PDB file of C-alpha atoms and ligand atoms in Angstrom:
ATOM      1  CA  UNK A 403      -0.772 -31.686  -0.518  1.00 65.00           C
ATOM      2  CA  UNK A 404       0.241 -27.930  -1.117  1.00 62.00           C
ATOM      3  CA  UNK A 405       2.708 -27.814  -4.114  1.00 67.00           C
ATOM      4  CA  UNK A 406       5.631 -25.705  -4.095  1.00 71.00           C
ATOM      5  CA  UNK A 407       5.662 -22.797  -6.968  1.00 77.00           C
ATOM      6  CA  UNK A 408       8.715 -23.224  -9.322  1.00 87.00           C
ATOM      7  CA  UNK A 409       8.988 -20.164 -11.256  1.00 92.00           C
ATOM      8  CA  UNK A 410      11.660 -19.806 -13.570  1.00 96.00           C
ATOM      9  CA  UNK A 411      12.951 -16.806 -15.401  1.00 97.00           C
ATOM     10  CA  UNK A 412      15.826 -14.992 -17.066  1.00 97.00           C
ATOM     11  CA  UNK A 413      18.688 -13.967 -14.503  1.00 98.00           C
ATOM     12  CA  UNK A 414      19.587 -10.286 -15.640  1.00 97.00           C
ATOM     13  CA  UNK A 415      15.651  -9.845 -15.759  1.00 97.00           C
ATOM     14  CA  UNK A 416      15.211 -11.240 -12.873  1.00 98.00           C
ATOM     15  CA  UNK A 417      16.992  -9.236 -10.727  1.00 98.00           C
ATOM     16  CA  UNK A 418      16.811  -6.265 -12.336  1.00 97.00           C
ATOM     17  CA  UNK A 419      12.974  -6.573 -11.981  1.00 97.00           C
ATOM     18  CA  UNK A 420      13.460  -6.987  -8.972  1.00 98.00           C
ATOM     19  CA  UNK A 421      15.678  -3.571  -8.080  1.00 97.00           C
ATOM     20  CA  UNK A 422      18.590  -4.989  -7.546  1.00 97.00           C
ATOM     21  CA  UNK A 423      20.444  -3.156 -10.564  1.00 96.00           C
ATOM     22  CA  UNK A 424      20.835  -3.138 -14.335  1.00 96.00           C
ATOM     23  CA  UNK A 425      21.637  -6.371 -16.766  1.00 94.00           C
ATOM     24  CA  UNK A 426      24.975  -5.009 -16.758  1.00 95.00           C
ATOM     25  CA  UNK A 427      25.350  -5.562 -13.326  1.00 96.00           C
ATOM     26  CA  UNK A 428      24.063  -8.639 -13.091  1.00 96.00           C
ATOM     27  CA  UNK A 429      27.521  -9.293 -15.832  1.00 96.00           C
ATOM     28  CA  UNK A 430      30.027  -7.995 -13.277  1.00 97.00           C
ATOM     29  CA  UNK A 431      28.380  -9.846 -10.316  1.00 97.00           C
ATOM     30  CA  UNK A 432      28.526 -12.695 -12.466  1.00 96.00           C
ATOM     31  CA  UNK A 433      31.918 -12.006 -12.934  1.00 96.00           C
ATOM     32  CA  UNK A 434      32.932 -11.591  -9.549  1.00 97.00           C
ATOM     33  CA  UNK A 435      30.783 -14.622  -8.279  1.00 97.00           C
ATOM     34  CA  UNK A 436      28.522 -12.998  -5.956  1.00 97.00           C
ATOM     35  CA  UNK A 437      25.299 -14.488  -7.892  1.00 97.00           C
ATOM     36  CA  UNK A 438      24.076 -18.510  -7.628  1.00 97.00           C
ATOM     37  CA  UNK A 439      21.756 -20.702  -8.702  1.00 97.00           C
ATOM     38  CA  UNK A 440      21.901 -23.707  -6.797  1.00 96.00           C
ATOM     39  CA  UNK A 441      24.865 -22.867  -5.233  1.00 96.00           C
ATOM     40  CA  UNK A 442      26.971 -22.331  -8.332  1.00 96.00           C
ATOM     41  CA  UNK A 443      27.717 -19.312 -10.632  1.00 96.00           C
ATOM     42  CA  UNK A 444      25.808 -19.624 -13.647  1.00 96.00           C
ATOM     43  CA  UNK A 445      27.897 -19.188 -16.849  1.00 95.00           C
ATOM     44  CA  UNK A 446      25.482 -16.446 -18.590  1.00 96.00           C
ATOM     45  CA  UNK A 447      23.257 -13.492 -17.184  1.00 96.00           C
ATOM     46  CA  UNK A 448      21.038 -14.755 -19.836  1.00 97.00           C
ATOM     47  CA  UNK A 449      20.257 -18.417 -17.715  1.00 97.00           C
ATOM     48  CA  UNK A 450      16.667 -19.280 -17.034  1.00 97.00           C
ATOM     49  CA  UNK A 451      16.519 -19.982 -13.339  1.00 97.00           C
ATOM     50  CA  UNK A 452      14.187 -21.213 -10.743  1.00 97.00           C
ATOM     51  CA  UNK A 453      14.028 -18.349  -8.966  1.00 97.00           C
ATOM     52  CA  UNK A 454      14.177 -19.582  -5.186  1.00 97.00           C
ATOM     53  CA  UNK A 455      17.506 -20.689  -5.783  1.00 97.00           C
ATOM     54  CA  UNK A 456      19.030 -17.863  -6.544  1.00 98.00           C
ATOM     55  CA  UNK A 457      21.002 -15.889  -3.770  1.00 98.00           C
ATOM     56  CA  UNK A 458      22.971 -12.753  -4.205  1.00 98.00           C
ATOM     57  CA  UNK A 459      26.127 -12.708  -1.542  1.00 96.00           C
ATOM     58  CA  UNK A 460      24.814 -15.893   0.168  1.00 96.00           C
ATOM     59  CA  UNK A 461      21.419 -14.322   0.529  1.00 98.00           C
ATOM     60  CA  UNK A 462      18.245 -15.490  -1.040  1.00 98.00           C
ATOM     61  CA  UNK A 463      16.018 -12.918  -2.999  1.00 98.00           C
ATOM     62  CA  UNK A 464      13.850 -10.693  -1.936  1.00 97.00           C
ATOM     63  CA  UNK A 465      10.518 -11.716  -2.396  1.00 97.00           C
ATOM     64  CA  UNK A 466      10.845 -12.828  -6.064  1.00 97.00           C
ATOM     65  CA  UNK A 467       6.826 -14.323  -6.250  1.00 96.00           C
ATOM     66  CA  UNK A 468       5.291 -10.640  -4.853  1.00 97.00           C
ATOM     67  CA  UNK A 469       5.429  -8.110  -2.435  1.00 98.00           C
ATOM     68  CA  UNK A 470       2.605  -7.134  -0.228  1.00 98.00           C
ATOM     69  CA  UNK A 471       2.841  -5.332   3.137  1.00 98.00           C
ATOM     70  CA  UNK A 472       0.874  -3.436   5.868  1.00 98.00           C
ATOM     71  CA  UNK A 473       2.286  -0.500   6.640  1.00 98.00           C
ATOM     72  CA  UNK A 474       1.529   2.650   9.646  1.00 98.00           C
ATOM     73  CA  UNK A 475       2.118   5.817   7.188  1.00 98.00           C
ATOM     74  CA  UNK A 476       3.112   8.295   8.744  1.00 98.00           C
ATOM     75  CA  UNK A 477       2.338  11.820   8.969  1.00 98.00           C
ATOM     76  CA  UNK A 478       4.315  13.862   6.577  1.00 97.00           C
ATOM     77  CA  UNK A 479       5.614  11.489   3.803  1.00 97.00           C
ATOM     78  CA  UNK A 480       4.640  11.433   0.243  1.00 97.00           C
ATOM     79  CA  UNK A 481       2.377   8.213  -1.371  1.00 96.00           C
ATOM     80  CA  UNK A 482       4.341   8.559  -4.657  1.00 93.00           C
ATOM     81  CA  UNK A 483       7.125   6.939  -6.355  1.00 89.00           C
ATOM     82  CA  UNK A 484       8.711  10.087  -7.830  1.00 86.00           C
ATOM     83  CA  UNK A 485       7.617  13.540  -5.799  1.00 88.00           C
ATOM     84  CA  UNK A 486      10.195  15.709  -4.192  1.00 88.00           C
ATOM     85  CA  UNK A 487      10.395  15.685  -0.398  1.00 93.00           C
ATOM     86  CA  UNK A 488       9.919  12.892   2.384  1.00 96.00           C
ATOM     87  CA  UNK A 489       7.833   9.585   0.443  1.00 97.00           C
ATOM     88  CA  UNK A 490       6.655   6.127   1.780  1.00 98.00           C
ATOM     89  CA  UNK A 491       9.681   4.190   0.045  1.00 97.00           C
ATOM     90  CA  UNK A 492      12.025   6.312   2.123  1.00 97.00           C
ATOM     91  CA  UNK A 493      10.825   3.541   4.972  1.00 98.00           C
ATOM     92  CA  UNK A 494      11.527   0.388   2.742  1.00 98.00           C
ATOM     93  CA  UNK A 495      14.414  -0.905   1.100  1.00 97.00           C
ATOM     94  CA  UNK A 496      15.466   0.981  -1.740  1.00 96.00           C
ATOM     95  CA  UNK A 497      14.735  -1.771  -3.776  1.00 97.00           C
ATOM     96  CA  UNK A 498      11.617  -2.101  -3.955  1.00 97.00           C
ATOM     97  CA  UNK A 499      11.150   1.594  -5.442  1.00 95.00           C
ATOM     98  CA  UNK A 500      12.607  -0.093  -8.677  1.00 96.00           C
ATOM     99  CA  UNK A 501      10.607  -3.428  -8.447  1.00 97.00           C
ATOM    100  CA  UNK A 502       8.018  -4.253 -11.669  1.00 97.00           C
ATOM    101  CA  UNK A 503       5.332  -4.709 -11.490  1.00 97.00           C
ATOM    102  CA  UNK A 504       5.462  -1.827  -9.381  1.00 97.00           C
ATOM    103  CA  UNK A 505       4.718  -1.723  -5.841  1.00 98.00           C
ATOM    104  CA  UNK A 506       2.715   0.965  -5.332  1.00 97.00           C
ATOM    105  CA  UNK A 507       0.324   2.177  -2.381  1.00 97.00           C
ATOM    106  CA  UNK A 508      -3.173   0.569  -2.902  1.00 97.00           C
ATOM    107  CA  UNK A 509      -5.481   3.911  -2.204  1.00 93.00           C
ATOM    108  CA  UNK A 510      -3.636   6.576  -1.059  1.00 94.00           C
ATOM    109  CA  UNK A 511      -3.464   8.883   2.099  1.00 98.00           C
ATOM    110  CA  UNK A 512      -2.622  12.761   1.706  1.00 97.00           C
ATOM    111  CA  UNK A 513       1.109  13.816   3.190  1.00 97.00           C
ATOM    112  CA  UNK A 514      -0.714  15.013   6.754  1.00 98.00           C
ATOM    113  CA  UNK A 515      -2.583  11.965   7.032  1.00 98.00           C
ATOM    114  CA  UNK A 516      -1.424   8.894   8.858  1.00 98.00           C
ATOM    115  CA  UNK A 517      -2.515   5.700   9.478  1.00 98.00           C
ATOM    116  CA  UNK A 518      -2.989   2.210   7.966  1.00 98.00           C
ATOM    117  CA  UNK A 519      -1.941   1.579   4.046  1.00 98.00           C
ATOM    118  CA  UNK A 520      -1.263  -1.230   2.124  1.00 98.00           C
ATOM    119  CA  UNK A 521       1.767  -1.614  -0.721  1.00 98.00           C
ATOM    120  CA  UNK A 522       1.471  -4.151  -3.169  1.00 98.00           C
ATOM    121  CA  UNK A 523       2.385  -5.417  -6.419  1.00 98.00           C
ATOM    122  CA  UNK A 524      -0.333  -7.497  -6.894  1.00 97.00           C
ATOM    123  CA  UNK A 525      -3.403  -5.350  -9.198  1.00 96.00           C
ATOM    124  CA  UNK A 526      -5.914  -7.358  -8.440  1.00 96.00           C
ATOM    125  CA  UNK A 527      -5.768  -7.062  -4.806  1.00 96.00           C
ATOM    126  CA  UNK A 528      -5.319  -3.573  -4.854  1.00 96.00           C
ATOM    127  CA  UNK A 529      -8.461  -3.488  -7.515  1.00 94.00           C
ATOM    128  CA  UNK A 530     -10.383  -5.671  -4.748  1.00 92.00           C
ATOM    129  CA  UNK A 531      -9.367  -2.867  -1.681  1.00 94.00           C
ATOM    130  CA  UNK A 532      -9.972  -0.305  -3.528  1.00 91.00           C
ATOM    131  CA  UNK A 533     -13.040  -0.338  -5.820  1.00 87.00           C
ATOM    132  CA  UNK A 534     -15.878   0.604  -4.075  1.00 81.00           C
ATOM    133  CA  UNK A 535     -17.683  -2.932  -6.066  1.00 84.00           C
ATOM    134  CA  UNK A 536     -16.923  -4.823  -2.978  1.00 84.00           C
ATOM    135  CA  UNK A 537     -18.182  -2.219  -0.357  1.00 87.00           C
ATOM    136  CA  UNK A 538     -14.521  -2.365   1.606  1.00 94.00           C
ATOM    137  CA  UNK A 539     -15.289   0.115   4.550  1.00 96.00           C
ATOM    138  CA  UNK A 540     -12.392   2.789   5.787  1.00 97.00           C
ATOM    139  CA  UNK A 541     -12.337   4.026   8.952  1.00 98.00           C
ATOM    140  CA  UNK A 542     -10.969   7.249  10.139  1.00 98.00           C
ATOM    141  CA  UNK A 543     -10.022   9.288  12.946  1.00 98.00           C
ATOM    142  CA  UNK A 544     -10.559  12.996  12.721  1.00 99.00           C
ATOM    143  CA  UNK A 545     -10.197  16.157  14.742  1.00 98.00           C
ATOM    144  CA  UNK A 546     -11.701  19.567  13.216  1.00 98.00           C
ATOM    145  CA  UNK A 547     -11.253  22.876  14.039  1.00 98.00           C
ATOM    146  CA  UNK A 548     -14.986  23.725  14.286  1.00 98.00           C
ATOM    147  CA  UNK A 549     -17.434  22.329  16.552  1.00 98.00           C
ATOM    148  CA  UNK A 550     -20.395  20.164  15.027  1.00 98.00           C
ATOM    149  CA  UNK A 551     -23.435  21.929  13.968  1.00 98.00           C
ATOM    150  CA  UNK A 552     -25.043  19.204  14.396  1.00 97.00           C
ATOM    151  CA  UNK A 553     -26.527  17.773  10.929  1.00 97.00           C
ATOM    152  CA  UNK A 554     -23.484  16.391   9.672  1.00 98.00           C
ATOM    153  CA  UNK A 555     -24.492  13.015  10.395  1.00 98.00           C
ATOM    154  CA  UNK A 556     -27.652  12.657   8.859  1.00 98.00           C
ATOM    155  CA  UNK A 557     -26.064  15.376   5.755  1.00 98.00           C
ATOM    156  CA  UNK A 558     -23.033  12.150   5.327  1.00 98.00           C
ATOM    157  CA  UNK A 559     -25.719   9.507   5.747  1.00 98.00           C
ATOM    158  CA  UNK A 560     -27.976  10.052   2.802  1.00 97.00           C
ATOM    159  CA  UNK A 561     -25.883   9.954  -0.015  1.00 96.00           C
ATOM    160  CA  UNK A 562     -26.622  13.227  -1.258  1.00 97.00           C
ATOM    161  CA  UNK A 563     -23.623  15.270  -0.282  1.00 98.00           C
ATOM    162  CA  UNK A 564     -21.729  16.911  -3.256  1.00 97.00           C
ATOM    163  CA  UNK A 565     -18.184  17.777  -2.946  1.00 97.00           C
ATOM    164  CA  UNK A 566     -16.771  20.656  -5.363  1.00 92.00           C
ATOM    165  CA  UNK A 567     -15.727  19.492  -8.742  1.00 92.00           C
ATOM    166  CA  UNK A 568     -17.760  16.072  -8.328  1.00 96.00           C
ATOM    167  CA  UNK A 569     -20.400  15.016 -10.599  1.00 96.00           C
ATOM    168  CA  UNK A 570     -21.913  12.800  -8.101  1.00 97.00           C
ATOM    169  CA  UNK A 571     -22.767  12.888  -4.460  1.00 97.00           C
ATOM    170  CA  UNK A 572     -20.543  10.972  -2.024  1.00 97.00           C
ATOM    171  CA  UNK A 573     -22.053   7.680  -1.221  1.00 95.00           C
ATOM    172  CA  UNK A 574     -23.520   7.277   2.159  1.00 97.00           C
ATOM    173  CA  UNK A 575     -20.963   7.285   4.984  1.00 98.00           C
ATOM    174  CA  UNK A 576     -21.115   7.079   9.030  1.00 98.00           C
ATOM    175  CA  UNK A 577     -20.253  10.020  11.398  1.00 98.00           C
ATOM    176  CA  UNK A 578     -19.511   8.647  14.885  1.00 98.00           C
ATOM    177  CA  UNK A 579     -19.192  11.537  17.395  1.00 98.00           C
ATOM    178  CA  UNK A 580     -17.033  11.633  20.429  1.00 98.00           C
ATOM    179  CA  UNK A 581     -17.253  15.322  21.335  1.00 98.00           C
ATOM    180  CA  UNK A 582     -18.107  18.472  18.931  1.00 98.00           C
ATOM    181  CA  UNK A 583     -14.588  18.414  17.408  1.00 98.00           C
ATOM    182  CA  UNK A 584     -13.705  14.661  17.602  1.00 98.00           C
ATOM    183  CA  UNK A 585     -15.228  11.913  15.387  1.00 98.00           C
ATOM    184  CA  UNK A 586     -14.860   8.693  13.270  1.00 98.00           C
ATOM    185  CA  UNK A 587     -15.621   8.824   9.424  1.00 98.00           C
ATOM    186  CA  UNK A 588     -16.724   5.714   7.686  1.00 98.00           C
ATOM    187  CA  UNK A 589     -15.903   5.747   3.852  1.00 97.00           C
ATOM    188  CA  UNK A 590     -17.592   3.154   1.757  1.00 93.00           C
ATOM    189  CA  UNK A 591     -15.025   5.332  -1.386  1.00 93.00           C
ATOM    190  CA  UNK A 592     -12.222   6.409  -1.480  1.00 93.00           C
ATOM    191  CA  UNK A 593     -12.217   9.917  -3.260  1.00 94.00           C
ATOM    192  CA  UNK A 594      -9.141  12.370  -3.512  1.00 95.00           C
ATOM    193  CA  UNK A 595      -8.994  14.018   0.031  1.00 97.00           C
ATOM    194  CA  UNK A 596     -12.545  12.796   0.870  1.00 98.00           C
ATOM    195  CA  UNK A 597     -12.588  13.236   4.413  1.00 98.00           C
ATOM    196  CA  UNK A 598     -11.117  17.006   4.097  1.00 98.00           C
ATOM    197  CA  UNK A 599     -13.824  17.860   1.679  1.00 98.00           C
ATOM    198  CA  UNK A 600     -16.992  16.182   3.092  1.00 98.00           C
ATOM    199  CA  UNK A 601     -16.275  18.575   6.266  1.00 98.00           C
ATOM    200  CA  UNK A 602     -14.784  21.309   3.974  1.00 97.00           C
ATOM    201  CA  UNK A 603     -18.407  20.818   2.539  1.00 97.00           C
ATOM    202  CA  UNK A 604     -20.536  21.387   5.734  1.00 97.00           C
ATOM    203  CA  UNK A 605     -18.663  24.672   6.953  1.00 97.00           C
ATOM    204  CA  UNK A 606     -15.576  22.991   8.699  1.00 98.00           C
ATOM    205  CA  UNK A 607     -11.910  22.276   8.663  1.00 98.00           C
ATOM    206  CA  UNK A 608      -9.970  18.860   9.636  1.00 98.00           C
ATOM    207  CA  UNK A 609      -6.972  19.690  11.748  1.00 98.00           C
ATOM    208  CA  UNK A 610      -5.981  15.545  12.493  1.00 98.00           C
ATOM    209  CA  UNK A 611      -6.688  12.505  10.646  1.00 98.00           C
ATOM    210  CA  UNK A 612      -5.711   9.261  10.609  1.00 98.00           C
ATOM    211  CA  UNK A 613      -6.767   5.869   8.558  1.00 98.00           C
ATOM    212  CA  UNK A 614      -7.564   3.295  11.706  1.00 98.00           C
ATOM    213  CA  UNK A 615      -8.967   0.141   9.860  1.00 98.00           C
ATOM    214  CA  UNK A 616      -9.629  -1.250   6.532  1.00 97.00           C
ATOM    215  CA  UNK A 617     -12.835  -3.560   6.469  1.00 96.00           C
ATOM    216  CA  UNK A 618     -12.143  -5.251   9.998  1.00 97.00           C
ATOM    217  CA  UNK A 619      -8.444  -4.799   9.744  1.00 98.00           C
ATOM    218  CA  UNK A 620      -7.815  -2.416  12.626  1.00 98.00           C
ATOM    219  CA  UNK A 621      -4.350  -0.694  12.807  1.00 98.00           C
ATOM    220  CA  UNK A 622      -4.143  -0.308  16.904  1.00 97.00           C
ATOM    221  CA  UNK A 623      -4.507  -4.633  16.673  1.00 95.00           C
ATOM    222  CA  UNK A 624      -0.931  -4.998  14.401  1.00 95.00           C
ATOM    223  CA  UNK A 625       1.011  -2.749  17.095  1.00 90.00           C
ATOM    224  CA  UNK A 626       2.967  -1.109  14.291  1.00 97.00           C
ATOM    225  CA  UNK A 627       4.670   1.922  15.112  1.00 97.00           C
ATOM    226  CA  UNK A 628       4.828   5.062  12.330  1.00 98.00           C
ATOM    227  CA  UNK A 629       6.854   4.190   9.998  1.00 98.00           C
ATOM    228  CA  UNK A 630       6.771   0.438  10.605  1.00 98.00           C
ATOM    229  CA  UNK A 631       5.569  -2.472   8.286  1.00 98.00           C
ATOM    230  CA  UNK A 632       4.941  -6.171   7.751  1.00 98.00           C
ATOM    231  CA  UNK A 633       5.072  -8.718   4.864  1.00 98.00           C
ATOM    232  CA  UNK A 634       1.961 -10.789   3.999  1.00 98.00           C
ATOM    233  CA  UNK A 635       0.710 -13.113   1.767  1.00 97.00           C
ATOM    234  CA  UNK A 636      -2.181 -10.957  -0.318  1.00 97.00           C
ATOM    235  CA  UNK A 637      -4.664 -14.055   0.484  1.00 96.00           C
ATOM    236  CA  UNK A 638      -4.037 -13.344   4.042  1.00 97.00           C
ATOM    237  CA  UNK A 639      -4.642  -9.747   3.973  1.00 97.00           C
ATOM    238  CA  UNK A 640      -8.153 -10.033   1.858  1.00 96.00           C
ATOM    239  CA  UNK A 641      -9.191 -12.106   4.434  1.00 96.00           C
ATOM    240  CA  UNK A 642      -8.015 -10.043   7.417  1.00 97.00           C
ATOM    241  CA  UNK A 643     -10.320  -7.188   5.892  1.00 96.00           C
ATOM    242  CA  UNK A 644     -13.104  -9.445   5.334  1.00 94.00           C
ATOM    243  CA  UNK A 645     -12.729 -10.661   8.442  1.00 94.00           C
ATOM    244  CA  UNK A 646     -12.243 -13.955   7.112  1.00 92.00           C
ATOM    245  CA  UNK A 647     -10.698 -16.440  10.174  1.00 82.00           C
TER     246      UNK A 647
HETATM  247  N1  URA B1522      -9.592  11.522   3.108  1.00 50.35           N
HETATM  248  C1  URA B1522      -8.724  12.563   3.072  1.00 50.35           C
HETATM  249  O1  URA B1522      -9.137  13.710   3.054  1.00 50.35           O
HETATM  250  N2  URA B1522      -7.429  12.283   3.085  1.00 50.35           N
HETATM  251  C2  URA B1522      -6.918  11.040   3.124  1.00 50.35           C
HETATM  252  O2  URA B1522      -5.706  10.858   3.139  1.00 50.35           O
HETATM  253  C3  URA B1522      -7.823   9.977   3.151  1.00 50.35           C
HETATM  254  C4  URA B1522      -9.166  10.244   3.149  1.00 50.35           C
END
């Protein structure tokens, strides 16, 4: 039999954790009676709670136990909680922006790259996407500005390529062609702007890219459209990149 999780904590924590605002709102919501636990106003901000029966205006909270999503970046916005300009939490509720633990873009992609990314506030799963220990392949879509020469495949293949300001060659990755200025990278890393300087590295320029699948997680299957995103459980996602069923 699966057990529920009961999870209790301190109110004003709680929600402000959670974004929802400061201890000293929590007070004047108290106050006013727009917080319950178990349907009745608690007497002190300073209440330990279980924390799926708290609501906030008749509504439950927002994901108190976690927060993990899929999410189609796209092109343009920022993979940073404080930048200036257009950023990924400009598509979520403001909320979560404030949540600890943070919830923060596992990886990231550069502002003119789109494609799939993952937000969580769960560290281990984003240690177990991202470290290269358990060989989590990226996929990606790229157009270049430059035909092929021809030798970039078996150059990415052998694990030798050095990118500037590296002190080790990228490990080995797939090209898959599709014509002299389209192709597929497959990452078994994930180094800063990798894609942009493998191909910076043989003599080109990418002009278009786009993350299409994480391990067998395949963006074009979750028919999310820029911009969009959905919730899941972090067990479910490791397994949807494994390719667990
Ligand atoms: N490689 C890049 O150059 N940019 C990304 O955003 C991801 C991989």
């Amino acid at each position: 039999m699966i057990q529920k999780q009961v999870t209790y904590e301190r109110l004003d924590k709680l929600l402000s954790r959670l974004g929802y605002g400061s201890r000293n709102d929590v007070r004047y919501w108290l106050k006013e009676g727009w917080v319950t636990v178990q349907g009745s106003v608690p007497k002190s901000p300073s209440e330990r709670v279980d924390v799926d029966t708290v609501e906030i205006e008749g509504a439950p909270l927002d994901h108190p136990h976690g927060l993990t999503i899929i999410y189609h970046k796209p092109l343009g916005s920022v993979c940073s909680h404080k930048e200036s300009g257009r950023l990924v939490y400009d598509d979520f509720p403001a909320r979560w922006k404030e949540r600890k633990p943070a919830f923060s873009c596992v990886g990231r992609l550069d502002k003119e790259t789109s494609g799939l990314l993952f937000l969580t506030d769960d560290g281990q799963l984003n240690h177990q996407i991202t470290s290269p220990k358990y060989h989590v392949p990226k996929r990606y879509d790229v157009y270049l500005a430059e035909a092929l020469r021809g030798n970039e495949a078996e150059l990415f293949a052998k694990g030798t390529l050095m990118l500037d300001g590296d002190d080790t060659p990228c490990l080995p990755a797939e090209l898959i062609v599709h014509d002299a200025r389209h192709v597929e990278v497959v990452l078994q890393e994930g180094r800063y702007h990798q894609v942009r300087r493998m191909f910076a590295a043989v003599g080109n320029h990418v002009e278009g890219l786009a993350r299409t699948h994480v391990g067998a997680l395949s963006l074009a299957d979750l028919a999310l459209p820029a911009g969009g995103y959905c919730v899941i459980a972090p067990e479910q996602l490791l397994n949807a990149i494994l390719g667990v069923k």
